[in-house]
XYZ file of C-alpha atoms in Angstrom:
771
model
C 8.710 -43.430 -59.503
C 9.528 -43.408 -63.170
C 8.519 -46.273 -65.172
C 10.412 -48.140 -67.887
C 7.506 -49.731 -69.922
C 6.234 -51.805 -67.071
C 4.479 -51.247 -63.934
C 6.251 -48.732 -61.589
C 6.823 -51.809 -58.861
C 6.888 -55.401 -59.754
C 4.265 -57.280 -58.803
C 4.116 -58.803 -55.016
C 3.410 -62.428 -54.917
C -0.240 -62.940 -53.297
C -1.175 -66.346 -53.258
C -4.727 -66.045 -54.423
C -6.889 -69.092 -54.799
C -7.268 -70.633 -58.428
C -10.602 -69.724 -60.092
C -10.867 -73.702 -61.110
C -10.495 -74.682 -57.508
C -13.288 -72.152 -56.238
C -15.313 -73.350 -59.514
C -15.068 -76.895 -58.306
C -15.896 -75.988 -54.612
C -19.152 -74.537 -55.758
C -19.986 -77.229 -58.380
C -19.530 -79.663 -55.621
C -21.662 -77.958 -53.049
C -24.538 -77.574 -55.671
C -24.229 -81.456 -56.375
C -24.427 -82.258 -52.845
C -27.155 -79.921 -52.139
C -29.384 -81.081 -55.298
C -28.740 -85.124 -54.518
C -31.446 -85.869 -52.268
C -34.350 -84.759 -54.557
C -32.597 -87.052 -57.420
C -31.892 -90.091 -55.489
C -34.714 -89.725 -53.034
C -32.818 -90.639 -50.231
C -34.467 -90.907 -46.652
C -34.809 -87.671 -44.553
C -32.038 -87.833 -42.429
C -29.607 -88.283 -45.343
C -31.044 -85.278 -47.056
C -30.495 -83.060 -44.034
C -26.807 -84.304 -43.826
C -26.165 -83.787 -47.520
C -27.519 -80.405 -47.306
C -25.480 -79.268 -44.343
C -22.540 -80.447 -46.247
C -23.291 -78.527 -49.220
C -23.974 -75.305 -47.454
C -20.629 -75.934 -45.558
C -18.760 -76.024 -48.912
C -20.526 -72.787 -49.700
C -19.238 -71.058 -46.621
C -15.871 -72.353 -47.320
C -15.939 -71.048 -50.945
C -16.864 -67.524 -49.565
C -14.091 -67.460 -47.147
C -11.817 -68.193 -49.648
C -12.911 -65.119 -51.644
C -12.752 -62.784 -48.812
C -9.308 -63.710 -47.981
C -8.032 -63.575 -51.743
C -9.898 -59.857 -51.570
C -7.916 -59.070 -48.323
C -4.614 -60.396 -49.616
C -5.039 -58.319 -52.773
C -5.734 -54.946 -50.823
C -2.568 -55.855 -48.613
C -0.759 -56.081 -51.796
C -2.046 -52.748 -52.956
C -1.367 -51.182 -49.964
C 2.188 -52.486 -50.057
C 2.931 -51.508 -53.507
C 1.914 -47.866 -52.552
C 4.277 -47.509 -49.649
C 7.110 -49.257 -51.521
C 6.607 -46.796 -54.206
C 6.583 -43.717 -52.040
C 9.416 -45.098 -50.102
C 11.643 -45.261 -53.149
C 10.252 -42.039 -54.705
C 11.489 -39.803 -51.897
C 15.194 -41.744 -51.419
C 18.010 -39.013 -52.110
C 19.823 -42.354 -53.267
C 19.616 -43.224 -56.565
C 17.192 -46.609 -56.834
C 16.523 -48.740 -59.392
C 14.081 -51.725 -59.429
C 15.209 -54.743 -61.982
C 13.808 -58.024 -62.591
C 16.576 -61.250 -63.024
C 17.586 -60.410 -66.172
C 18.460 -56.898 -65.065
C 16.127 -55.083 -67.092
C 15.169 -51.703 -65.137
C 11.436 -51.681 -64.309
C 11.345 -48.546 -62.212
C 13.856 -45.606 -60.897
C 13.450 -43.149 -58.622
C 13.953 -39.041 -59.048
C 17.578 -39.395 -57.746
C 18.336 -41.945 -60.117
C 16.838 -40.222 -63.010
C 19.098 -36.875 -62.127
C 22.390 -38.840 -61.556
C 22.095 -40.894 -64.727
C 20.479 -38.860 -67.042
C 23.209 -39.396 -69.700
C 22.916 -43.006 -69.498
C 19.284 -43.803 -70.455
C 19.201 -47.484 -71.321
C 17.047 -50.285 -70.389
C 19.547 -52.428 -68.302
C 21.172 -51.812 -65.090
C 24.402 -52.868 -66.376
C 24.119 -50.199 -69.289
C 23.557 -47.465 -66.709
C 26.113 -48.211 -64.468
C 28.735 -48.153 -67.161
C 29.081 -44.753 -66.851
C 30.719 -45.333 -63.267
C 32.117 -49.192 -63.580
C 34.380 -50.319 -65.977
C 32.880 -53.689 -66.007
C 29.439 -53.536 -64.480
C 28.028 -57.028 -65.353
C 30.694 -58.973 -63.396
C 29.905 -56.674 -60.389
C 25.717 -56.843 -60.671
C 25.887 -60.798 -61.489
C 28.173 -60.948 -58.296
C 25.693 -59.304 -55.881
C 23.033 -60.469 -57.457
C 23.960 -64.115 -56.639
C 24.814 -63.236 -53.245
C 21.515 -61.570 -52.737
C 19.566 -64.798 -53.680
C 21.331 -66.879 -51.181
C 21.263 -64.018 -48.183
C 18.452 -61.914 -49.157
C 20.454 -58.566 -49.702
C 24.436 -58.060 -50.504
C 26.657 -54.840 -50.513
C 30.087 -54.031 -51.686
C 32.322 -50.826 -51.732
C 33.699 -50.488 -54.840
C 36.564 -47.835 -55.713
C 36.324 -45.793 -58.962
C 38.143 -43.027 -60.408
C 35.689 -40.798 -59.341
C 35.995 -42.077 -55.736
C 34.088 -44.729 -53.383
C 30.841 -46.117 -54.842
C 28.575 -48.221 -52.519
C 26.250 -50.605 -54.374
C 23.518 -52.519 -52.612
C 20.913 -55.117 -53.486
C 17.717 -56.510 -51.971
C 15.956 -59.518 -53.315
C 11.859 -58.457 -53.400
C 9.286 -61.116 -53.534
C 8.262 -62.071 -56.792
C 11.695 -62.412 -57.916
C 12.645 -58.564 -58.325
C 15.722 -56.857 -56.858
C 15.854 -53.288 -55.480
C 19.267 -51.693 -56.199
C 20.660 -48.548 -54.388
C 23.597 -46.967 -55.682
C 25.502 -44.381 -53.064
C 28.453 -42.369 -53.979
C 30.849 -41.515 -50.996
C 33.136 -38.575 -52.455
C 36.512 -38.467 -51.183
C 36.100 -41.041 -48.086
C 39.222 -41.284 -46.051
C 40.505 -44.746 -45.401
C 42.301 -43.857 -42.591
C 39.891 -42.625 -40.129
C 37.408 -39.783 -39.421
C 40.746 -37.401 -38.397
C 42.892 -38.479 -41.285
C 41.767 -35.098 -43.082
C 43.061 -33.036 -39.897
C 46.516 -34.725 -39.900
C 49.091 -31.699 -40.616
C 51.367 -34.012 -42.639
C 50.496 -34.309 -46.575
C 48.910 -37.799 -47.116
C 47.774 -39.654 -50.422
C 45.691 -43.007 -50.403
C 46.736 -44.792 -53.612
C 45.286 -48.117 -55.084
C 46.608 -51.004 -56.812
C 47.187 -49.139 -60.245
C 48.111 -46.121 -58.816
C 44.915 -44.279 -58.538
C 44.859 -41.832 -55.878
C 41.491 -42.773 -53.952
C 42.114 -39.915 -51.267
C 44.021 -36.948 -50.461
C 43.844 -35.019 -47.134
C 43.763 -31.063 -46.690
C 47.395 -30.654 -46.256
C 47.888 -32.904 -49.598
C 45.622 -30.644 -51.577
C 47.521 -27.393 -50.460
C 50.638 -28.584 -51.025
C 49.894 -29.859 -54.798
C 47.245 -27.295 -55.555
C 44.778 -29.320 -56.914
C 43.138 -32.776 -57.193
C 45.044 -35.617 -59.008
C 43.675 -38.878 -60.055
C 46.539 -40.923 -60.382
C 50.510 -41.137 -59.333
C 51.575 -40.698 -62.773
C 50.633 -37.238 -62.941
C 51.899 -36.417 -59.690
C 55.455 -38.181 -59.602
C 58.025 -37.614 -62.191
C 59.062 -41.120 -61.687
C 57.452 -44.312 -60.893
C 57.465 -46.323 -58.861
C 57.412 -44.202 -55.400
C 60.566 -44.713 -53.328
C 59.544 -45.058 -50.000
C 62.208 -43.322 -47.427
C 63.945 -41.388 -50.020
C 63.429 -38.001 -51.787
C 61.192 -38.035 -54.765
C 60.552 -35.161 -57.066
C 56.630 -34.219 -57.090
C 54.747 -31.968 -59.573
C 52.409 -29.653 -58.152
C 50.450 -26.736 -59.736
C 53.323 -24.153 -58.465
C 56.309 -26.399 -60.012
C 58.494 -29.322 -59.043
C 58.884 -29.998 -55.306
C 61.258 -32.210 -53.685
C 59.617 -34.331 -50.982
C 60.686 -36.758 -48.563
C 58.256 -39.961 -49.017
C 57.339 -42.776 -46.348
C 54.580 -45.605 -47.600
C 52.381 -47.616 -45.147
C 50.978 -50.339 -46.762
C 47.487 -51.123 -46.088
C 44.954 -54.245 -46.933
C 43.203 -54.832 -50.350
C 46.266 -53.662 -52.225
C 46.020 -50.017 -50.885
C 48.968 -48.040 -49.312
C 49.282 -44.468 -47.874
C 51.849 -42.188 -48.815
C 53.126 -39.621 -46.383
C 55.388 -36.701 -47.750
C 57.277 -33.929 -46.735
C 58.569 -30.835 -48.660
C 62.121 -29.994 -48.198
C 64.234 -26.963 -48.463
C 66.714 -26.861 -51.715
C 69.705 -27.455 -48.742
C 67.981 -30.531 -47.285
C 67.306 -32.017 -50.860
C 70.611 -31.739 -51.621
C 71.896 -33.418 -48.424
C 69.953 -36.664 -49.657
C 67.638 -36.800 -46.389
C 65.301 -34.634 -44.207
C 65.769 -34.232 -40.562
C 63.028 -34.946 -38.570
C 63.142 -31.300 -37.128
C 61.440 -30.194 -40.066
C 58.039 -32.141 -38.913
C 55.381 -29.822 -37.318
C 54.478 -32.348 -34.938
C 56.282 -34.179 -32.222
C 57.567 -37.411 -33.801
C 59.851 -40.149 -32.502
C 61.350 -42.889 -34.568
C 61.501 -46.397 -32.838
C 63.084 -49.671 -33.722
C 60.652 -52.705 -33.551
C 62.717 -53.826 -30.458
C 61.548 -50.558 -28.684
C 65.304 -48.454 -29.255
C 64.536 -44.847 -29.966
C 66.276 -43.949 -33.100
C 65.579 -40.416 -33.149
C 63.219 -37.778 -32.398
C 62.337 -34.371 -33.887
C 63.052 -30.777 -31.666
C 59.136 -30.985 -30.837
C 59.101 -34.525 -29.498
C 62.096 -34.157 -27.353
C 60.614 -31.078 -25.841
C 57.343 -32.934 -25.209
C 59.424 -35.793 -23.457
C 61.264 -33.502 -21.592
C 64.736 -34.983 -22.502
C 67.488 -33.311 -24.108
C 69.156 -36.900 -25.734
C 67.734 -40.138 -26.862
C 70.724 -42.036 -27.119
C 70.713 -45.605 -25.889
C 66.986 -44.923 -24.569
C 64.192 -47.523 -24.808
C 60.432 -46.134 -25.535
C 59.421 -48.064 -22.362
C 61.953 -45.685 -20.594
C 59.950 -42.709 -21.756
C 56.518 -43.414 -21.134
C 54.326 -46.063 -19.257
C 50.869 -46.950 -18.652
C 50.025 -49.023 -21.840
C 48.307 -51.814 -19.561
C 50.199 -54.586 -21.688
C 53.940 -55.183 -22.147
C 55.378 -52.645 -24.560
C 57.076 -54.896 -26.522
C 54.016 -56.992 -27.773
C 52.507 -53.496 -28.989
C 55.657 -52.592 -30.863
C 55.800 -56.122 -32.288
C 52.134 -56.297 -33.236
C 52.622 -52.934 -35.071
C 55.755 -54.095 -37.099
C 54.261 -57.203 -38.307
C 51.095 -55.122 -39.120
C 48.689 -57.168 -36.719
C 47.730 -54.317 -34.251
C 44.636 -52.163 -34.720
C 45.348 -48.681 -35.641
C 44.225 -46.909 -32.842
C 45.869 -44.190 -30.504
C 47.254 -45.156 -26.964
C 46.876 -42.643 -23.987
C 50.361 -43.067 -22.220
C 52.047 -41.481 -19.295
C 55.475 -39.841 -20.014
C 57.943 -40.734 -17.427
C 58.857 -36.808 -16.323
C 59.815 -35.718 -12.837
C 59.176 -32.111 -13.350
C 55.353 -32.567 -14.074
C 52.623 -34.792 -15.030
C 52.242 -35.189 -18.838
C 49.927 -37.502 -20.723
C 50.315 -38.233 -24.495
C 48.147 -39.697 -27.266
C 50.556 -41.803 -29.003
C 49.627 -42.966 -32.928
C 52.216 -46.042 -33.837
C 52.832 -46.297 -37.403
C 54.973 -49.036 -39.288
C 57.006 -47.569 -42.255
C 59.679 -49.223 -44.577
C 62.959 -46.949 -44.574
C 65.887 -48.318 -46.726
C 64.168 -51.684 -46.845
C 64.010 -52.127 -42.942
C 60.946 -51.975 -40.820
C 60.963 -48.765 -38.597
C 58.001 -47.550 -36.456
C 57.233 -43.668 -36.319
C 55.406 -42.511 -33.083
C 53.221 -39.429 -33.608
C 52.974 -37.960 -30.145
C 50.009 -35.616 -29.080
C 49.899 -33.896 -25.505
C 46.687 -34.832 -23.819
C 47.454 -33.724 -20.381
C 44.395 -31.435 -20.879
C 42.131 -34.007 -21.648
C 43.592 -36.476 -19.264
C 42.856 -33.722 -16.908
C 39.329 -32.999 -17.666
C 38.762 -36.707 -17.447
C 39.858 -37.028 -13.910
C 37.882 -33.558 -12.855
C 35.018 -35.460 -14.293
C 35.664 -38.396 -11.960
C 36.382 -36.479 -9.319
C 33.049 -34.338 -9.505
C 31.133 -37.676 -9.833
C 32.675 -39.023 -6.679
C 32.050 -35.690 -4.807
C 28.373 -35.826 -6.011
C 27.914 -39.386 -4.676
C 29.354 -38.501 -1.281
C 27.311 -35.539 -1.121
C 24.344 -37.667 -1.913
C 25.432 -39.923 0.735
C 26.081 -37.481 2.973
C 22.572 -35.779 2.777
C 20.700 -39.196 3.188
C 23.092 -40.255 6.385
C 22.474 -36.636 7.566
C 18.547 -37.244 7.373
C 18.422 -40.491 9.141
C 20.779 -38.894 11.989
C 18.292 -36.004 12.264
C 15.311 -38.393 12.750
C 17.443 -40.271 15.272
C 18.854 -37.172 17.332
C 14.958 -35.855 17.360
C 13.894 -38.801 19.151
C 16.799 -38.920 21.352
C 16.806 -35.083 22.290
C 13.142 -34.849 22.379
C 12.691 -37.763 25.064
C 15.526 -36.489 26.695
C 13.659 -33.362 27.347
C 10.760 -35.143 28.433
C 12.898 -36.840 31.239
C 14.386 -33.168 32.249
C 10.737 -32.377 32.521
C 10.521 -35.098 35.639
C 13.808 -34.322 37.284
C 14.937 -31.254 38.962
C 18.522 -30.295 39.760
C 18.696 -31.876 42.850
C 18.124 -35.218 41.408
C 20.826 -37.655 41.050
C 20.135 -38.637 37.362
C 19.845 -34.941 36.123
C 23.341 -34.537 35.508
C 23.343 -37.431 33.519
C 20.387 -36.243 31.173
C 22.148 -32.809 30.955
C 25.464 -34.895 29.391
C 23.074 -36.713 27.106
C 21.224 -33.618 25.912
C 24.845 -31.812 25.139
C 25.960 -34.748 23.150
C 22.933 -34.786 21.124
C 23.293 -31.156 20.555
C 27.009 -31.794 19.567
C 25.941 -34.772 17.486
C 23.493 -32.164 15.654
C 26.260 -29.742 14.965
C 28.343 -32.431 13.240
C 25.346 -33.441 11.174
C 24.961 -29.661 10.364
C 28.444 -29.900 8.723
C 27.558 -33.018 6.635
C 24.326 -30.994 5.376
C 26.598 -28.053 4.733
C 29.050 -29.893 2.705
C 26.404 -31.769 0.585
C 24.607 -28.235 0.431
C 21.216 -29.746 1.575
C 20.685 -27.507 4.872
C 18.222 -25.121 5.314
C 19.360 -21.553 5.291
C 18.081 -18.734 6.992
C 19.408 -15.908 4.660
C 19.253 -12.489 6.196
C 20.793 -8.796 4.873
C 24.255 -8.594 6.778
C 26.817 -6.179 6.910
C 30.238 -8.210 6.809
C 32.031 -5.762 9.125
C 29.535 -6.035 11.720
C 29.264 -9.696 11.649
C 33.355 -9.762 12.035
C 33.258 -7.262 15.026
C 30.482 -9.542 16.551
C 33.128 -12.288 16.234
C 36.251 -10.292 17.179
C 36.188 -11.304 20.835
C 35.521 -14.806 20.294
C 38.319 -15.033 17.439
C 40.682 -13.703 19.972
C 40.382 -16.279 22.214
C 40.590 -19.106 19.402
C 43.894 -17.945 18.114
C 45.428 -17.607 21.426
C 48.173 -15.217 22.914
C 50.962 -16.037 20.509
C 49.203 -15.083 17.122
C 47.791 -11.230 16.452
C 44.433 -10.681 14.716
C 44.360 -8.170 12.449
C 41.029 -6.851 10.497
C 40.855 -4.383 7.867
C 37.737 -2.825 6.238
C 36.937 -1.506 2.796
C 35.279 2.203 4.015
C 32.913 1.761 1.479
C 31.272 -1.703 1.906
C 27.977 -2.987 0.548
C 25.542 -5.358 2.277
C 25.282 -9.150 1.461
C 22.477 -11.762 1.873
C 23.427 -14.789 3.857
C 22.984 -16.950 6.899
C 24.606 -15.117 9.744
C 25.221 -18.383 11.835
C 26.800 -20.065 8.878
C 29.117 -17.433 8.056
C 30.566 -17.034 11.229
C 30.826 -20.863 11.225
C 32.897 -20.556 7.633
C 34.884 -17.500 9.371
C 35.998 -19.527 12.520
C 36.965 -22.300 10.368
C 39.179 -20.328 7.909
C 40.653 -18.572 11.100
C 41.311 -21.667 13.241
C 42.937 -23.368 10.210
C 45.170 -20.323 9.938
C 46.099 -20.735 13.777
C 47.334 -24.241 13.555
C 49.478 -23.382 10.266
C 51.631 -21.141 12.566
C 52.451 -23.096 15.735
C 55.238 -20.594 16.510
C 52.875 -17.433 16.169
C 52.317 -15.208 13.489
C 49.784 -12.916 12.155
C 46.325 -13.507 10.937
C 44.838 -10.632 8.740
C 41.176 -10.453 7.736
C 40.483 -7.960 4.934
C 37.244 -6.946 3.561
C 36.699 -4.883 0.217
C 34.125 -4.147 -1.985
C 35.012 -5.458 -5.731
C 33.203 -4.685 -8.959
C 34.363 -7.061 -11.911
C 33.894 -5.934 -15.386
C 34.590 -8.886 -16.720
C 34.312 -12.452 -15.598
C 36.873 -13.842 -13.515
C 37.826 -17.307 -14.167
C 40.074 -19.392 -12.054
C 40.370 -22.692 -10.467
C 37.638 -24.098 -12.788
C 35.457 -21.352 -11.804
C 33.836 -18.470 -13.611
C 32.817 -15.318 -11.377
C 30.102 -13.800 -13.580
C 30.645 -9.633 -13.554
C 28.962 -7.190 -11.189
C 29.201 -6.253 -7.429
C 31.074 -8.706 -4.788
C 32.125 -8.152 -1.327
C 35.664 -10.061 -0.635
C 36.908 -11.462 2.536
C 40.188 -12.368 2.569
C 41.754 -14.588 5.551
C 45.676 -14.646 5.018
C 48.423 -16.037 7.521
C 52.022 -16.510 7.504
C 52.133 -20.181 8.158
C 53.744 -23.387 6.684
C 51.528 -23.167 3.381
C 50.005 -26.099 1.394
C 52.362 -28.070 -1.088
C 51.044 -27.608 -4.735
C 49.996 -31.130 -5.307
C 47.865 -30.828 -2.278
C 46.409 -27.669 -3.012
C 43.474 -28.761 -5.330
C 42.355 -31.129 -2.655
C 41.682 -29.421 0.282
C 37.971 -28.566 -0.004
C 37.401 -32.472 -0.560
C 35.798 -33.954 2.462
C 37.669 -35.898 5.108
C 40.868 -34.505 3.384
C 43.333 -33.075 6.080
C 46.762 -31.763 5.990
C 46.870 -32.233 9.943
C 48.049 -35.049 12.165
C 45.712 -37.837 13.234
C 43.416 -36.605 15.823
C 43.886 -32.821 15.089
C 40.977 -32.606 12.411
C 38.116 -34.222 10.725
C 38.620 -33.016 7.209
C 35.331 -31.369 7.182
C 35.941 -27.834 7.903
C 36.849 -26.402 4.446
C 34.347 -28.758 2.854
C 31.808 -27.403 5.118
C 32.842 -23.785 3.962
C 32.696 -24.742 0.591
C 29.204 -25.989 0.862
C 27.788 -22.985 2.681
C 29.455 -20.623 0.482
C 28.337 -21.978 -2.691
C 24.822 -22.413 -1.348
C 24.882 -18.869 -0.570
C 25.709 -18.149 -4.165
C 29.332 -17.088 -3.494
C 33.018 -18.438 -4.560
C 35.919 -19.322 -2.374
C 39.375 -19.615 -3.603
C 42.939 -20.260 -2.141
C 46.385 -19.192 -2.668
C 49.562 -20.878 -0.931
C 53.237 -20.730 -1.258
C 54.889 -23.261 0.870
C 56.653 -21.928 3.772
C 55.190 -18.477 3.292
C 51.656 -18.713 3.987
C 47.943 -19.013 2.723
C 45.270 -16.924 1.728
C 41.630 -17.707 1.141
C 39.458 -15.414 -0.608
C 35.602 -15.288 -0.476
C 33.112 -13.873 -2.941
C 29.710 -12.802 -1.780
C 27.214 -11.151 -4.259
C 26.080 -7.745 -3.305
C 22.590 -7.893 -2.173
C 20.600 -6.032 -4.995
C 17.175 -6.249 -3.079
C 16.572 -3.160 -0.885
C 14.596 -4.121 2.257
C 12.909 -1.166 3.776
C 13.324 -0.807 7.350
C 9.868 -1.003 9.007
C 9.217 2.270 11.303
C 6.995 1.873 14.236
C 4.868 4.797 15.088
C 5.787 6.947 18.153
C 2.458 5.797 19.683
C 2.996 2.248 19.583
C 7.108 2.461 20.617
C 5.994 2.693 24.260
C 3.042 0.321 23.897
C 2.916 -2.753 26.052
C 2.858 -5.951 24.207
C -0.334 -7.672 23.942
C -0.377 -10.837 26.607
C 0.545 -14.180 24.744
C -2.153 -16.859 23.931
C -1.994 -19.857 26.094
C -1.033 -23.265 24.962
C -3.535 -26.066 24.737
C -6.265 -24.398 22.285
C -6.499 -26.387 19.474
C -6.345 -29.759 17.505
C -2.928 -30.965 15.810
C -2.813 -33.717 13.014
C 0.490 -35.162 13.340
C 1.997 -36.777 10.379
C 5.572 -38.845 10.901
C 6.871 -41.976 9.428
C 9.418 -42.464 12.040
C 7.773 -44.135 15.154
C 10.137 -42.614 17.851
C 10.124 -39.148 16.356
C 5.881 -39.335 16.383
C 5.814 -40.501 19.671
C 7.965 -37.625 21.236
C 6.073 -34.921 19.163
C 2.772 -36.656 20.203
C 3.871 -36.247 24.093
C 5.351 -33.174 23.848
C 1.967 -31.223 22.160
C -0.322 -33.336 24.562
C 1.507 -32.300 27.713
C 0.874 -28.609 26.532
C -2.957 -29.251 26.157
C -3.141 -29.925 22.574
C -5.584 -32.553 21.103
C -3.223 -34.669 18.871
C -4.322 -37.083 16.095
C -1.333 -39.379 14.789
C -0.847 -40.834 11.648
C 2.199 -42.637 10.331
C 1.898 -41.617 6.458
C 0.269 -39.199 3.964
C -2.457 -41.689 2.890
C -3.346 -42.397 6.398
C -3.572 -38.863 7.278
C -5.910 -37.987 3.810
C -8.043 -41.134 5.222
C -8.422 -39.277 8.747
C -9.468 -36.071 6.903
C -12.225 -37.877 5.231
C -14.253 -37.366 8.288
C -16.368 -33.892 7.397
C -17.281 -33.516 11.303
C -13.318 -33.526 12.247
C -11.795 -29.957 12.843
C -8.106 -29.891 12.675
C -6.296 -26.532 13.429
C -2.736 -27.392 12.675
C -1.062 -29.855 10.288
C 2.456 -30.951 11.666
C 4.049 -33.010 9.063
C 7.399 -34.322 7.909
C 8.541 -33.512 4.496
C 10.127 -36.715 2.964
C 7.925 -39.762 3.770
C 7.646 -43.082 1.853
C 4.691 -42.845 -0.698
C 3.163 -39.600 -0.756
C 5.493 -36.530 0.425
C 4.636 -33.932 2.944
C 3.685 -30.945 0.428
C 1.912 -33.037 -1.705
C -0.567 -34.391 0.632
C -0.805 -30.759 2.449
C -2.027 -29.503 -1.129
C -4.686 -32.072 -1.651
C -6.020 -31.426 2.128
C -5.891 -27.801 1.593
C -8.294 -28.170 -0.973
C -11.142 -28.557 1.582
C -9.779 -27.125 4.406
C -8.072 -24.047 3.035
C -7.726 -22.113 6.505
C -5.466 -24.834 8.429
C -2.067 -23.977 9.283
C 1.015 -25.972 8.359
C 4.218 -26.873 10.021
C 6.875 -28.687 8.004
C 9.589 -30.741 9.844
C 12.311 -32.371 8.174
C 16.115 -33.073 8.305
C 16.626 -31.103 5.126
C 14.594 -29.390 2.861
C 15.982 -29.633 -0.302
C 14.211 -31.668 -2.772
C 11.110 -31.626 -0.992
C 10.003 -28.105 -2.165
C 10.500 -28.241 -5.829
C 10.984 -24.868 -7.423
C 8.370 -25.767 -10.113
C 5.873 -26.384 -7.488
C 3.664 -23.736 -5.688
C 4.322 -22.513 -2.057
C 2.164 -23.890 0.743
C 0.006 -21.138 2.241
C 0.311 -20.292 6.092
C 2.935 -22.881 6.407
C 6.256 -22.836 8.310
C 9.539 -24.752 8.232
C 10.882 -26.386 11.695
C 14.428 -28.138 10.868
C 15.137 -31.434 12.803
C 16.502 -31.932 15.328
C 14.160 -29.883 17.386
C 13.620 -29.509 21.094
C 10.178 -29.862 22.813
C 10.196 -25.927 23.510
C 10.734 -25.557 19.688
C 8.116 -27.579 18.654
C 5.323 -26.467 20.719
C 6.273 -23.066 20.539
C 6.125 -23.343 16.589
C 2.659 -24.553 17.150
C 1.563 -21.959 19.425
C 2.826 -19.177 16.980
C 0.688 -20.783 14.150
C -2.498 -20.901 15.950
C -2.079 -17.447 17.285
C-alpha cells in the first residue's frame, strides 16, 4: 500500500484493558495481602486475605495476556488486509470519515496518477462531475448497512463504486470501470442491427459492433451523430458518419432510468426518397405485430421462415404455438413495458416440417402508436439437439434398467434350470414326470435367450470374440436363412472377392443377421427378393451420418436390402429404440433391432438404415477389419495321429463356493458334491476371507459370483491370492461389464462362466480348471 502521511491501514479497534484499571487491581491485591500484618488479624482471616490477593494478581496477569493476544491478532489482520488490498487489480482507497485518503494500492496510483490529492473527492473528480454528493450518499448507506455499491454512467463508460465500513470508523473504497458494458444483455454486441444505448442528456453509453461499423468510429453524444435533434422514432433521420451523411430509419425503445435504445437501418437513396424503408432490407427474419396480435407485415426472410406467402388477416397465434401461457398476455405485457426482455422458444404451425423459432419481442413507437417487433431466429437444430439429449438420457436409463433386470433374471434362471437338471438325474425317459421336466428346462432356455437380448440391448453381455470371415459365416447360415424366408421370397448373397476378416462373436453376429433377414421377410408379405451383400471398404475421410461418425480406415460392410413396404420418415429414427415396432400387436417384441444395435456397438461397429416408403429398406453394417493377425498353430506330424490323453476324473479337489443368492448357491453346491468335490460355502466375500484365515485349510478352486453386496468377487479373490497364489478361480455372473474394471489388473488362473449355466457346464468348468 502507498501511504498518505498516516499509517498504511487504519488502526483496527482492539479492546485493551486500561492501564489505570490494571494498576488499580495490582494495588488492591497488594493491600489485601499486606493487611494481615498491619492489622494483626487472626490466622484464618490472614489466610483468606492472602488468597483473595493472589486471586487478584492472577486476574491481572490474565488481563495482560488477553491484551497481548488481541494486539497480535490486530497485527496479523493488518498484515492480511494490507496484502489483499495491495495485490487487488481494482483501484482501492482507505479513507477516514472525512474522506481523507490514508492509503491506496498500486492500481489506484496508476489509474489516478494525475489526480494526486489528499481527499477521495478530489481524486474522483477526474471521472465524476460531482463526486462529493456520490461519496456522501454511499458513505451514509455504508454506516447503516455496512456496505454500499452504485453503478454510475459517465462519458467514459460505466463506473462501479463500492464502499465497505471497517472497524475503527474507516472506509474501504473500490473503483471499478466497466467499459462498453451493454445494457441489453450479453448478446447485444452480436445483434446484426446497428444499436445505441443513450442516456438522459444524449450521452452514448453503448454501441454494438454493427453500429461501430456503420458510423466508422466511437461517438460520445447524439449531437455529434445526428444533424438534427431530437431523434424522430419511426422516421428517417440523417446520421453523420466517418464516410459522410447517411439516411437511416430509426426505431426507439424506451428503457428504465431515463435510458433508451436506438435501432437504425441504413437506406438506399431510392428508399430514403420514398419516406419509409421496407422490412425487406432487414438481414434477419422480422415480423411487425400490433398489440392485439394482428400481423401487420413481415420481411422476406420472415415469410420464408414462417412458411407462408401472405400475412393478411393472420394472428400471431395462428403462426406459432407452445408459449405455455396465453399469447395475448405476452403481447399485452410487452406492449405495456411490463414483460421481461427474454426470448421465447415457440413451434411454428407449419404442416410441411417441424420448425422451432426463438422469438424476441420488442416494443417500439411508430408514428405515435405502439407496435411490437418480433425478431425470429431458427432454433430447430437447438431443439433437435435437446430432444436427442433427452432421448439419450432415456435410452441410458432403460439400458441400466435392462442390465439390472437381466442380472436378477439370470440368477433366477440359474436356480430354475439347475434344480431341473438335478431332478432329471433322478428320472429316466420312462418316468411320467420326465416330459414335464423337459418342458421346464426348454422354457428356461427360452427365457435365457430373452434375457440375452436384454443384455445385448444394454450392451452388458459377455462376448466371446473370434476372428471371422463374414462370407463363411453367411455360408453356414444360408440353409437356415432360406428356411426362415419361405418359398415366396428369394434370398440372394453377393460377396466381395477380396474380403478381410473381422473380430466378433459368431453366435451374436448370426443373431443380428437373422433378425435383419426376418424383418426383411415380414416387410414383403407378397414375396420379393432379399439381397445380402458384403464388401471391403476403405474410408479415407470420416463418414458422418445419423449423428454418428465412422472413423477412417478399413471396414467390412454387410448390406441387407428388401423390396418391402419401407419405413415412414418420421418413424425411421425410432427403429432402434427398445420395444418399438411397426408390426401389428403380437407379431413382434420390438427388441430385434435394438438387440442388433447393442451387439454391433459392443463389437465396435456401426449400423445405419435407409428406407423409401413402398420401395424398400436397406440396413448397412460396418465392422472394423481385424488388424491383429493370429498365427495358426501347426501341430507336428508326430502329434497329429497321437491319441488324446485320458481326461482326469471328477471329485479330486476342494471348492470354495461364494454366492450371495441362496438358490443358486444351493444348486451349485449340490451339483459339485454329486461329482465328488468337497465344497465349502460362503454367502459373501467377507465370509469367504474369514474361512480362508485357517492356515491348515487347503482350497483348490474358488467359484465366486462377480457382483455381490459389499466386496465384489474380483476384489476378494485378489486379496485371497496374496496368501494362496496357486489357487484356480471360476467367476460366474449374469454379466461381466462393470465388475472387471479396465484399470484393475487381471486375475491370474481365472475363467468366466456366464449365467445361467447348467449342471454339466459348472462341473466341467471346475474340472478343466483343476486339470
